[in-house]
GROMACS .gro file of C-alpha atoms in nm:
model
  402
    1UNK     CA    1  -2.722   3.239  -1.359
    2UNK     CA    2  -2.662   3.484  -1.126
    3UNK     CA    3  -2.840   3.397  -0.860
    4UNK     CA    4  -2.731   3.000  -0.890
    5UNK     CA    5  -2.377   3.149  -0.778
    6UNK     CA    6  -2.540   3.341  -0.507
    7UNK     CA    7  -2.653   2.983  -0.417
    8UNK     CA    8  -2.323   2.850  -0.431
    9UNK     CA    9  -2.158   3.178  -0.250
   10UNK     CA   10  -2.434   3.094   0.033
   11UNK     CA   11  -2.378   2.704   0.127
   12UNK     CA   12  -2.067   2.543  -0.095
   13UNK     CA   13  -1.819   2.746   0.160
   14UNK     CA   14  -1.793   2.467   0.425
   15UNK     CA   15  -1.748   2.207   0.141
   16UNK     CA   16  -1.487   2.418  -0.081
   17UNK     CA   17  -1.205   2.171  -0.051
   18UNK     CA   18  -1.423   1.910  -0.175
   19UNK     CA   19  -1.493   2.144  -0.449
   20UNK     CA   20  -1.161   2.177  -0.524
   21UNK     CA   21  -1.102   1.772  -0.553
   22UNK     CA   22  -1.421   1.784  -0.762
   23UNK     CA   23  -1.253   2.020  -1.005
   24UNK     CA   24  -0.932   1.841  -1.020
   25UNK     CA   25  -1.079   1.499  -1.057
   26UNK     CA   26  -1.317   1.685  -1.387
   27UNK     CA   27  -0.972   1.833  -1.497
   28UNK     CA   28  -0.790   1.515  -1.485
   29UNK     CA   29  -1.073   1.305  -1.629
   30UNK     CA   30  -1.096   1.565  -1.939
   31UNK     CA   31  -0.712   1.572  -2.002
   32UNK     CA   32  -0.712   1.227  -2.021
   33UNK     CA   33  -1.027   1.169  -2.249
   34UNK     CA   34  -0.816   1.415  -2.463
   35UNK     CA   35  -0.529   1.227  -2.475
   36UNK     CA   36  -0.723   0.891  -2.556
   37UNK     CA   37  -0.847   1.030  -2.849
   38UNK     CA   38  -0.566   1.283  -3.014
   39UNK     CA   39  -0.376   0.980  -3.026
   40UNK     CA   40  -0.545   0.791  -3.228
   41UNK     CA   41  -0.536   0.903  -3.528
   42UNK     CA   42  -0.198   1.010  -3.579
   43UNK     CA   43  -0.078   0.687  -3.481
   44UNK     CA   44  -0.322   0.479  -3.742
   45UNK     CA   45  -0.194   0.710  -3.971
   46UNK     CA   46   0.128   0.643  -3.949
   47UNK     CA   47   0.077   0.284  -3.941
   48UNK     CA   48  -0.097   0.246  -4.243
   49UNK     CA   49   0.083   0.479  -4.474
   50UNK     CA   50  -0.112   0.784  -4.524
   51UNK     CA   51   0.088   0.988  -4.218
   52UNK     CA   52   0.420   1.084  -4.326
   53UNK     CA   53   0.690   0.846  -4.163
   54UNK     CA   54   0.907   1.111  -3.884
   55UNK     CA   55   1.302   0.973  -3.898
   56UNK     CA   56   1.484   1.234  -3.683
   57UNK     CA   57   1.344   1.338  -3.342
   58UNK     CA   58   1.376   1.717  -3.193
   59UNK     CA   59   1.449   1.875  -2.868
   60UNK     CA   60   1.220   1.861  -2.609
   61UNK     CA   61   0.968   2.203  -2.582
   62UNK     CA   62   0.602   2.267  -2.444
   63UNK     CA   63   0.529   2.333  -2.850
   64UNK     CA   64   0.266   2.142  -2.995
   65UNK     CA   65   0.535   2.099  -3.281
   66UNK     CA   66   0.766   1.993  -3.119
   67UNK     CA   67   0.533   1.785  -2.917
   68UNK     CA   68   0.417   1.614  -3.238
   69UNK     CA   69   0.685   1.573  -3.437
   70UNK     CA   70   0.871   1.408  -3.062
   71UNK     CA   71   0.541   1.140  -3.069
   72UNK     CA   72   0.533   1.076  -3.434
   73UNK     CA   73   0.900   0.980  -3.406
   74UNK     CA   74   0.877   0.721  -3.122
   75UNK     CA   75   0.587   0.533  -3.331
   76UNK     CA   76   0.731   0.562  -3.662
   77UNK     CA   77   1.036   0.378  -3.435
   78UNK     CA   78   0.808   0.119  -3.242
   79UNK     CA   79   0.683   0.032  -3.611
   80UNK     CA   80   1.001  -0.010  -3.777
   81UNK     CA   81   1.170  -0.242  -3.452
   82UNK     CA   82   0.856  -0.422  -3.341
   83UNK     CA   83   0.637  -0.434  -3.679
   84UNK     CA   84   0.274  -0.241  -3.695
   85UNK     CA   85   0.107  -0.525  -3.545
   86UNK     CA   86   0.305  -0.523  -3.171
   87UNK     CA   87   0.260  -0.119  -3.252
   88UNK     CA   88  -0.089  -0.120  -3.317
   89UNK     CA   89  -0.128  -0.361  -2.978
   90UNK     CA   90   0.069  -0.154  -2.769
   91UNK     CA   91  -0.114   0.210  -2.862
   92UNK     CA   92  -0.460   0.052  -2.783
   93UNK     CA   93  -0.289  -0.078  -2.470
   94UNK     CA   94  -0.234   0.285  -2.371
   95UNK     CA   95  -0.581   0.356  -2.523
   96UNK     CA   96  -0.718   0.185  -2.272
   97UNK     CA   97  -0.513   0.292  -1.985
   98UNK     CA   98  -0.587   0.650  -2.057
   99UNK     CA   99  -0.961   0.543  -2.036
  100UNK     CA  100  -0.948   0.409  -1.714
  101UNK     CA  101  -0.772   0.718  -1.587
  102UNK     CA  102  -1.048   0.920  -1.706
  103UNK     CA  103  -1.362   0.719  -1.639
  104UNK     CA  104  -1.145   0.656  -1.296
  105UNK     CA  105  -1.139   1.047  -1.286
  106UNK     CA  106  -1.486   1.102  -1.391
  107UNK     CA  107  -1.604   0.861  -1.070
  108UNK     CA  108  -1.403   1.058  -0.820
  109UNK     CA  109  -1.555   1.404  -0.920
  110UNK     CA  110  -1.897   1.268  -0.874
  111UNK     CA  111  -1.844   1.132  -0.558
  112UNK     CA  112  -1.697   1.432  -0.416
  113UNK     CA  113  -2.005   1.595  -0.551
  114UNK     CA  114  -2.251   1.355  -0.415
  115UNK     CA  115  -2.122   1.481  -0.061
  116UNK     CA  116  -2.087   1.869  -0.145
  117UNK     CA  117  -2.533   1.804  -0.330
  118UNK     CA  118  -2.632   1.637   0.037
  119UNK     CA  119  -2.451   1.802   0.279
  120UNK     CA  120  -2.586   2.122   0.113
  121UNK     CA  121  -2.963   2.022   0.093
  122UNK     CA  122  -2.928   1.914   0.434
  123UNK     CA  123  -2.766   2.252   0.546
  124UNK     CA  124  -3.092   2.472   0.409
  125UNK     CA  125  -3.324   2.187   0.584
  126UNK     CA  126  -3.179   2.308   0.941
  127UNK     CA  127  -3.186   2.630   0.858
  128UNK     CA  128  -3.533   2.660   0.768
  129UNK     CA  129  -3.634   2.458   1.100
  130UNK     CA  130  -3.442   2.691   1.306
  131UNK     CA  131  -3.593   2.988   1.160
  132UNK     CA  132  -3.895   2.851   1.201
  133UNK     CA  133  -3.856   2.821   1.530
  134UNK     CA  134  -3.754   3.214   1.614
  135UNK     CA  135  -4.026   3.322   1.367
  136UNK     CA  136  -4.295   3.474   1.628
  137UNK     CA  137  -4.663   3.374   1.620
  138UNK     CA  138  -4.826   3.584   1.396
  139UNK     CA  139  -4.621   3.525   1.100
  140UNK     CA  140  -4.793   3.119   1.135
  141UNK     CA  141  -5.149   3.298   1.160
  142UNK     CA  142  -5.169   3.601   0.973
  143UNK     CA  143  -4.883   3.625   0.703
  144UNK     CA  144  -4.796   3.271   0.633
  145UNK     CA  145  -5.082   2.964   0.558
  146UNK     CA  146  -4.923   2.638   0.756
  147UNK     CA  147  -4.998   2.466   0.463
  148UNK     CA  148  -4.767   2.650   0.255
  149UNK     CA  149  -4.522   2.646   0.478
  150UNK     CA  150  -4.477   2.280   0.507
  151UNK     CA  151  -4.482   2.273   0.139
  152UNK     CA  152  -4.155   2.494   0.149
  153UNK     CA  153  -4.014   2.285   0.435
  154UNK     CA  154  -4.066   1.984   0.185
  155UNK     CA  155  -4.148   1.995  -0.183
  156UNK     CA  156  -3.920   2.360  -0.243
  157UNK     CA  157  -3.673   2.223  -0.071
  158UNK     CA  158  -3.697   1.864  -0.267
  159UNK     CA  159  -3.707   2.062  -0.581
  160UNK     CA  160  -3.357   2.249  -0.516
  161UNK     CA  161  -3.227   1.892  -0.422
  162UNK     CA  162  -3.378   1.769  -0.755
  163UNK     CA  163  -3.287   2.067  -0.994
  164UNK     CA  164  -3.031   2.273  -0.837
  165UNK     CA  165  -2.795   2.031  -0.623
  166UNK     CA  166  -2.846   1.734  -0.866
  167UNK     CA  167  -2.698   1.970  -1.150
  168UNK     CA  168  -2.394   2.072  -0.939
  169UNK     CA  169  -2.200   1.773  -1.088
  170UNK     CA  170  -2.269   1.912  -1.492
  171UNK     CA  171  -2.161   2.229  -1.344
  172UNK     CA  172  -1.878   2.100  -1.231
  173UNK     CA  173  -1.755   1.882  -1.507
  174UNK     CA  174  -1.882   2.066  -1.826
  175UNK     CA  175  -1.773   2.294  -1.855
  176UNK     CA  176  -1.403   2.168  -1.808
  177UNK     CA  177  -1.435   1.886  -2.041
  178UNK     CA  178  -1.570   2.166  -2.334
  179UNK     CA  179  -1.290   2.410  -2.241
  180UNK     CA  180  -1.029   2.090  -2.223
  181UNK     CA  181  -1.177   1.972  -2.572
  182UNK     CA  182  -1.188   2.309  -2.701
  183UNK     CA  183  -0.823   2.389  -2.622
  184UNK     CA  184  -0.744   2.104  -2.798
  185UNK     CA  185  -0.904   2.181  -3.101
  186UNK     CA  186  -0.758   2.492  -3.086
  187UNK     CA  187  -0.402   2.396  -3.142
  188UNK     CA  188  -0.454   2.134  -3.443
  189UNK     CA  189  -0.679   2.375  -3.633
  190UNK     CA  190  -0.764   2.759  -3.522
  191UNK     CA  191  -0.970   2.814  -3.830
  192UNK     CA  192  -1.183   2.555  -3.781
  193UNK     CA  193  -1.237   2.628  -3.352
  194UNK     CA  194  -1.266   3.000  -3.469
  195UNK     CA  195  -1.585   2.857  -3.659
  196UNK     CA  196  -1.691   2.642  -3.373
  197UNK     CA  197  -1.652   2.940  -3.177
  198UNK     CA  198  -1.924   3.137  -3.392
  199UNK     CA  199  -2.180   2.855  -3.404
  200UNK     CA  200  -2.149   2.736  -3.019
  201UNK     CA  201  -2.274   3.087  -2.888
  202UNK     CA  202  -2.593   3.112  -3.140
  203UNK     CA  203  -2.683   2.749  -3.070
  204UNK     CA  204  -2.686   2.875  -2.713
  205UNK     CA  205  -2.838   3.192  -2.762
  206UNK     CA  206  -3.162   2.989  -2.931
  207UNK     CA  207  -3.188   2.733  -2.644
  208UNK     CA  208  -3.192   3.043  -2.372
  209UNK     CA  209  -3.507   3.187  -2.533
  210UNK     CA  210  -3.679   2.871  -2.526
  211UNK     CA  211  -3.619   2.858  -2.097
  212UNK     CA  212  -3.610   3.217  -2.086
  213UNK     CA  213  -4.007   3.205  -1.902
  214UNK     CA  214  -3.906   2.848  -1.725
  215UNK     CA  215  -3.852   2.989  -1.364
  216UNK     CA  216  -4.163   3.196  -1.377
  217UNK     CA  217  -4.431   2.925  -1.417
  218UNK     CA  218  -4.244   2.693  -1.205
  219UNK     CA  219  -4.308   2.964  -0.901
  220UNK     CA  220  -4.652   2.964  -1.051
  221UNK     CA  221  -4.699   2.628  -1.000
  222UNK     CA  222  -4.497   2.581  -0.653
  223UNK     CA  223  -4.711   2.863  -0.536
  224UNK     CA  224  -5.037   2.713  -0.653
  225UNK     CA  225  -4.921   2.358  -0.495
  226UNK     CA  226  -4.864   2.544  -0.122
  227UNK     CA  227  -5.253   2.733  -0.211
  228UNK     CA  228  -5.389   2.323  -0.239
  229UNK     CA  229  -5.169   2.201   0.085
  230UNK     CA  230  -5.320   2.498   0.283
  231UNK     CA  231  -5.685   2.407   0.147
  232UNK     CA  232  -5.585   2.062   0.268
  233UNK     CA  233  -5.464   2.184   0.565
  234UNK     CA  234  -5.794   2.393   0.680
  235UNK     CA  235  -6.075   2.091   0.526
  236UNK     CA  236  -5.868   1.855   0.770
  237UNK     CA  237  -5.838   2.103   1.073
  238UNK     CA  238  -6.172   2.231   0.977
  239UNK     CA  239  -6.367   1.884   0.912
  240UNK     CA  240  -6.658   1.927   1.178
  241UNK     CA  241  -6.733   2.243   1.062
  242UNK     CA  242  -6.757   2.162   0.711
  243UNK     CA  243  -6.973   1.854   0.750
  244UNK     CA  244  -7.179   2.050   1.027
  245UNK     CA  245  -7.242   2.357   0.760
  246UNK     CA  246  -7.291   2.087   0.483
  247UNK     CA  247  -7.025   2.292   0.277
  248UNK     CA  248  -6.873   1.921   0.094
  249UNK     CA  249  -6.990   2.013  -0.206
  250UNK     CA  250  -6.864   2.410  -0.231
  251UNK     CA  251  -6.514   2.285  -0.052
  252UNK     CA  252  -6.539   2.032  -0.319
  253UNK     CA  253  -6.541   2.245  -0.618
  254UNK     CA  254  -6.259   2.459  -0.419
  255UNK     CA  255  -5.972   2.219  -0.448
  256UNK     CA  256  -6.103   2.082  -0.782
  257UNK     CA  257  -6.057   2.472  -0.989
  258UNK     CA  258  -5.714   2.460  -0.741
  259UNK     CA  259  -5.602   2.189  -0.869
  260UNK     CA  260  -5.714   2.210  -1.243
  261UNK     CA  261  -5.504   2.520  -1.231
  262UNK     CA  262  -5.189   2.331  -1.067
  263UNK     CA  263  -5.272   2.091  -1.352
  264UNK     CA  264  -5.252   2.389  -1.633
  265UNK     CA  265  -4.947   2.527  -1.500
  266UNK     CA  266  -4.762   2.196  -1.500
  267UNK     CA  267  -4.834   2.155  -1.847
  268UNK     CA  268  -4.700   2.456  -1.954
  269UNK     CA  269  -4.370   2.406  -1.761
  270UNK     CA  270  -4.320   2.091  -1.865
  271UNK     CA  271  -4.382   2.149  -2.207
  272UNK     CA  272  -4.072   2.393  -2.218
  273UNK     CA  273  -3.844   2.154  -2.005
  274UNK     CA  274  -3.904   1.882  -2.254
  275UNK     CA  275  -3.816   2.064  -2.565
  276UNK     CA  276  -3.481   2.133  -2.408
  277UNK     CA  277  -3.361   1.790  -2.500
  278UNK     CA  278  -3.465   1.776  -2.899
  279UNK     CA  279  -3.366   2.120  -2.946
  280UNK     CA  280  -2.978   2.100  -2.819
  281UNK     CA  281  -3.001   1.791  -3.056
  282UNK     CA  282  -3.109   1.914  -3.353
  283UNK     CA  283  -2.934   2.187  -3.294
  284UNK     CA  284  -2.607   2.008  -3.196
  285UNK     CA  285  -2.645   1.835  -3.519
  286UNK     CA  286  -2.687   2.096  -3.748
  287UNK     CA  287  -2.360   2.244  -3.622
  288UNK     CA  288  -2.170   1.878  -3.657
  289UNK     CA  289  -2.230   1.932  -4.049
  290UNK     CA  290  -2.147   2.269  -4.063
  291UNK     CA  291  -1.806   2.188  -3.925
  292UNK     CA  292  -1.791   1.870  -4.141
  293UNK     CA  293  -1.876   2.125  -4.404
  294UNK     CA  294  -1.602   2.380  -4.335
  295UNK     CA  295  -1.318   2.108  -4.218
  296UNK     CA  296  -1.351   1.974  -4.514
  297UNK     CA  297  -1.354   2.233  -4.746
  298UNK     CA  298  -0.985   2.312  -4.570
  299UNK     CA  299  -0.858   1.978  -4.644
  300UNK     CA  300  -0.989   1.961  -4.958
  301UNK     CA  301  -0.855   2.346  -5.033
  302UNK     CA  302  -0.524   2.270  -4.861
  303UNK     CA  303  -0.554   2.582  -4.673
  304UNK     CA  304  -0.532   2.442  -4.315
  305UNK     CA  305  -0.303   2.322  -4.144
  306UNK     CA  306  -0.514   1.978  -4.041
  307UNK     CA  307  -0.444   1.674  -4.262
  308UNK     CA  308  -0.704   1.391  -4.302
  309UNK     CA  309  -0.620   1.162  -3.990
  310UNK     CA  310  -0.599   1.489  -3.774
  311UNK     CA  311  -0.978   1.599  -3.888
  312UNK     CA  312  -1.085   1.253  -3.797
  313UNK     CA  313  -0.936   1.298  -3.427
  314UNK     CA  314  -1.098   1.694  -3.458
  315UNK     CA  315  -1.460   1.553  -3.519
  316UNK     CA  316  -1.416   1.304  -3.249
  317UNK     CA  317  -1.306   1.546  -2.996
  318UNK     CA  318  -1.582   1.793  -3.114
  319UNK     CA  319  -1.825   1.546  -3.097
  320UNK     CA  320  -1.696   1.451  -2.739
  321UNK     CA  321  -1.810   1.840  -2.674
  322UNK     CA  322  -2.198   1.708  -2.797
  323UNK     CA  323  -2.279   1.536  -2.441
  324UNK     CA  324  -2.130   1.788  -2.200
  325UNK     CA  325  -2.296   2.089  -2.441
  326UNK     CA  326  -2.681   1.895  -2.371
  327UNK     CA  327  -2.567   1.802  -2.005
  328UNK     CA  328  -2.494   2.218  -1.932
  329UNK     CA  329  -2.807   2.306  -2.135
  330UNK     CA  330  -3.070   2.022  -1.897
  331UNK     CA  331  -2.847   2.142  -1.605
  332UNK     CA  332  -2.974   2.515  -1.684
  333UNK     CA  333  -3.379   2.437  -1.741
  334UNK     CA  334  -3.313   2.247  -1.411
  335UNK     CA  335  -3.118   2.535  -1.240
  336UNK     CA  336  -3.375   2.756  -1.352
  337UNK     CA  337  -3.667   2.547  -1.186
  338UNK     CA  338  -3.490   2.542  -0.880
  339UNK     CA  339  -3.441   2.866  -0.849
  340UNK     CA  340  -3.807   2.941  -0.827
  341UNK     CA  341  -3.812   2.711  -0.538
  342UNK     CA  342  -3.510   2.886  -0.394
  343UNK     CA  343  -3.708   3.189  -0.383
  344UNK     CA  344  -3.956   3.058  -0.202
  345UNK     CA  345  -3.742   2.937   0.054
  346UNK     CA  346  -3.570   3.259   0.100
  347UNK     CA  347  -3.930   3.410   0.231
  348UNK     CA  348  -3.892   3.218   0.513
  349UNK     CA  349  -3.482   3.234   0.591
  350UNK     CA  350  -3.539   3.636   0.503
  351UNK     CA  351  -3.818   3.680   0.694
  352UNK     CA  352  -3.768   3.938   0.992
  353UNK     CA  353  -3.862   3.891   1.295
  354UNK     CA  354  -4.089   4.126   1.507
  355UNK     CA  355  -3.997   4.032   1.846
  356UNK     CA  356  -3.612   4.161   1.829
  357UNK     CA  357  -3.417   4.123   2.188
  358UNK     CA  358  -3.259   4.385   2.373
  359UNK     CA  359  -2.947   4.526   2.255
  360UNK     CA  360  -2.850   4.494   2.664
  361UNK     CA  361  -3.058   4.294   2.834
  362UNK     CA  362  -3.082   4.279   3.221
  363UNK     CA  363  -2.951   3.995   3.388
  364UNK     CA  364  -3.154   3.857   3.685
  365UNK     CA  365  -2.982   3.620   3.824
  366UNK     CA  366  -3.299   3.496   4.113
  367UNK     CA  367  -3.653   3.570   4.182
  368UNK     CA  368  -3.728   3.774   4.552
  369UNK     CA  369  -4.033   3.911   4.557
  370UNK     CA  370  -4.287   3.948   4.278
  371UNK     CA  371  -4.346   4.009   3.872
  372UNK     CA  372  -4.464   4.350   3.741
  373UNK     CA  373  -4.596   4.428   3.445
  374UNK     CA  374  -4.647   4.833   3.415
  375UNK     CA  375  -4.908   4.952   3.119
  376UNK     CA  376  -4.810   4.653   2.871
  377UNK     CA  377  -4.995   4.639   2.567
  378UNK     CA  378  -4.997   4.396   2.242
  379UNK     CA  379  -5.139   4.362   1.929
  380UNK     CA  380  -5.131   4.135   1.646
  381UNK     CA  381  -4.949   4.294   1.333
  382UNK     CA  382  -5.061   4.656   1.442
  383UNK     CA  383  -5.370   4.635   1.350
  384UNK     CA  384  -5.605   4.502   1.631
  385UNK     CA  385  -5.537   4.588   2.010
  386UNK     CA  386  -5.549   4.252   2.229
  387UNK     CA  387  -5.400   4.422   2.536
  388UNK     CA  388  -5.383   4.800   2.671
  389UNK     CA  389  -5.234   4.954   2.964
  390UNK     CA  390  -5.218   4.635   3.147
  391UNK     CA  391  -5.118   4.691   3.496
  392UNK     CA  392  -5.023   4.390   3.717
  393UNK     CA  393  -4.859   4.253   3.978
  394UNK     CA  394  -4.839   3.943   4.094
  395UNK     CA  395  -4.631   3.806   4.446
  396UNK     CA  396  -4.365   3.543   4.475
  397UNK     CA  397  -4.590   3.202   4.565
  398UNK     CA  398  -4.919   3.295   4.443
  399UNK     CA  399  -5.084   3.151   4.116
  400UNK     CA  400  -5.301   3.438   3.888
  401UNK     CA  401  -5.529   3.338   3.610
  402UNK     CA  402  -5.643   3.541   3.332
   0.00000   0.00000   0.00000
């Protein structure tokens, strides 16, 4: 993960108060969801007689306590003045409310995000053009296939859009909602987070082996895809030739092994993206009955502090943990994919150029009298000679061809 924060370090700077509203709205919208559920079942307990009616009120204090004992004493009042019916109405009143806040909550963090994902993908679009552009010659000819570059320019850069920026918004929200849901849990029942605690870490330990290999084949196979645009490339520049040498057939069987073995290397990534889904399930589901398992062996024990309507709210905000947990794990096999294609992209905006400018270059502000060149040579990466020792002059007014 590392290097998806480099990522972020790189381009989220010019949209960081966005990101701030983006991690406000996800707070919000998990403090909310919370609330919509802890309340619950407190308050049905009360109502129907298994939650211990609360008579006398105490001070006010940022205890969860005194927090509790404040709430059970206003609905153990509401029942007794307005009956458990107008109660009961006016709870899933609030219910509601508290929904809307957070699915109201939940909207505005996405939308924030949607302009933080494009503004970025857009951002590493220019700057590929414009280095591009200063790149010299050679680098088009000798080190870099056109082909392969325009598959950077477009199917790397579609891929971060696809994988990395599209999973900003899980990384954004998440995480918040599991600590929010875990802090929860945490104060009705430490035993039983303490235990959630253990099991969270070695579900996530099995699901990182499974992508551990994920960003690997997909460079394999972005590679492999910019080796078939560059065979395009050439057999469409190169047409004439190839029908004048009668060389169908051999180019042929070129792009068919090139594109068996894109074919190969898709399968194998694809094969380890899918399993990410059914494994965080299974997985996530095994660890719902182990805490059903241990929560109720408390209860039944009477050695925690949770009573039967408060392990009914526990499950449902652990299980509120299930879709953000599988929404984190997709968001890393996608992170991971992207990152391959990030890579890729970074050979071009890391590239160095070998024409570098003059730390203080000469100002000429007109042209008098002529254009000398005195023993001028050039050569293409080193390696072959074009020009040596040219010597030339060549008057204001007069045209020279070489």
């Amino acid at each position: 993960m590392r290097e998806f924060f480099s990522i972020l370090k790189r381009f989220i700077p010019p949209y960081k108060f966005r990101v701030f509203k983006s991690v406000l709205y996800n707070l919000l919208h998990a403090v909310f969801g919370t609330l919509s559920i802890a309340m619950l079942a407190p308050v049905l307990g009360i109502l129907f007689g298994t939650q211990p009616d609360v008579t006398e009120s105490v001070p006010f204090a940022f205890d969860i306590n005194s927090l509790k004992t404040i709430f059970y004493y206003h609905i153990t009042h509401a029942r007794d003045v307005y009956g458990p019916a107008s109660t009961l109405l006016f709870v899933g009143i609030v219910a509601i409310v508290a929904t809307a806040l957070k699915t109201g909550f939940a909207y505005l963090g996405a939308y924030e995000t949607i302009y933080i994902r494009n503004g970025v993908v857009r951002d590493i679009r220019r700057k590929i053009f414009t280095k591009i552009l200063s790149l010299p010659l050679p680098f088009f000819s000798d080190e870099e296939r056109k082909g392969d570059i325009i598959s950077r320019m477009t199917g790397d850069v579609q891929e971060v859009e696809a994988s990395v920026m599209s999973s900003l918004e899980m990384f954004f929200q998440s995480p918040i909602l599991i600590l929010v849901y875990l802090s929860a849990m945490l104060m009705m029942s430490w035993q039983l987070t303490l235990f959630v605690f253990v099991m969270l870490p070695i579900m996530g330990t099995l699901i990182g082996k499974v992508g551990k290999n994920l960003k690997r084949h997909s460079r394999e196979g972005q590679n492999k895809m910019g080796e078939i645009l560059s065979l395009m490339e050439e057999t469409l520049s190169g047409l004439r030739i190839i029908k004048a040498f009668n060389a169908e057939k051999k180019i042929n069987q070129k792009f068919s092994d090139e594109n068996e073995s894109y074919r190969r290397i898709q399968n194998r990534l694809m094969r380890r993206r899918s399993l990410a889904h059914p494994m965080s399930e299974f997985l996530g589901t095994i660890v719902i009955v182990l805490v059903l398992w241990f929560g109720g062996t408390l209860i039944l024990n009477h050695t925690g502090a949770l009573t039967a309507p408060e392990f009914i709210a526990y499950i449902a905000l652990f299980y509120s943990i299930i879709n953000p947990a599988k929404n984190l794990t997709n968001a890393f096999y996608s992170i991971q994919k992207g990152l391959a294609a990030m890579d890729r992209i970074d050979d071009i905006l890391k590239a160095e150029s070998s024409i570098l400018e003059p730390r203080q270059p000469v100002k000429i502000k007109e042209f008098t009298d002529a254009i000398t060149y005195r023993n001028v040579s050039f050569a293409y990466n080193e390696s072959k000679t074009v020009l040596k020792n040219i010597n030339l002059t060549i008057p204001k007014g007069q045209t020279v061809a070489l």
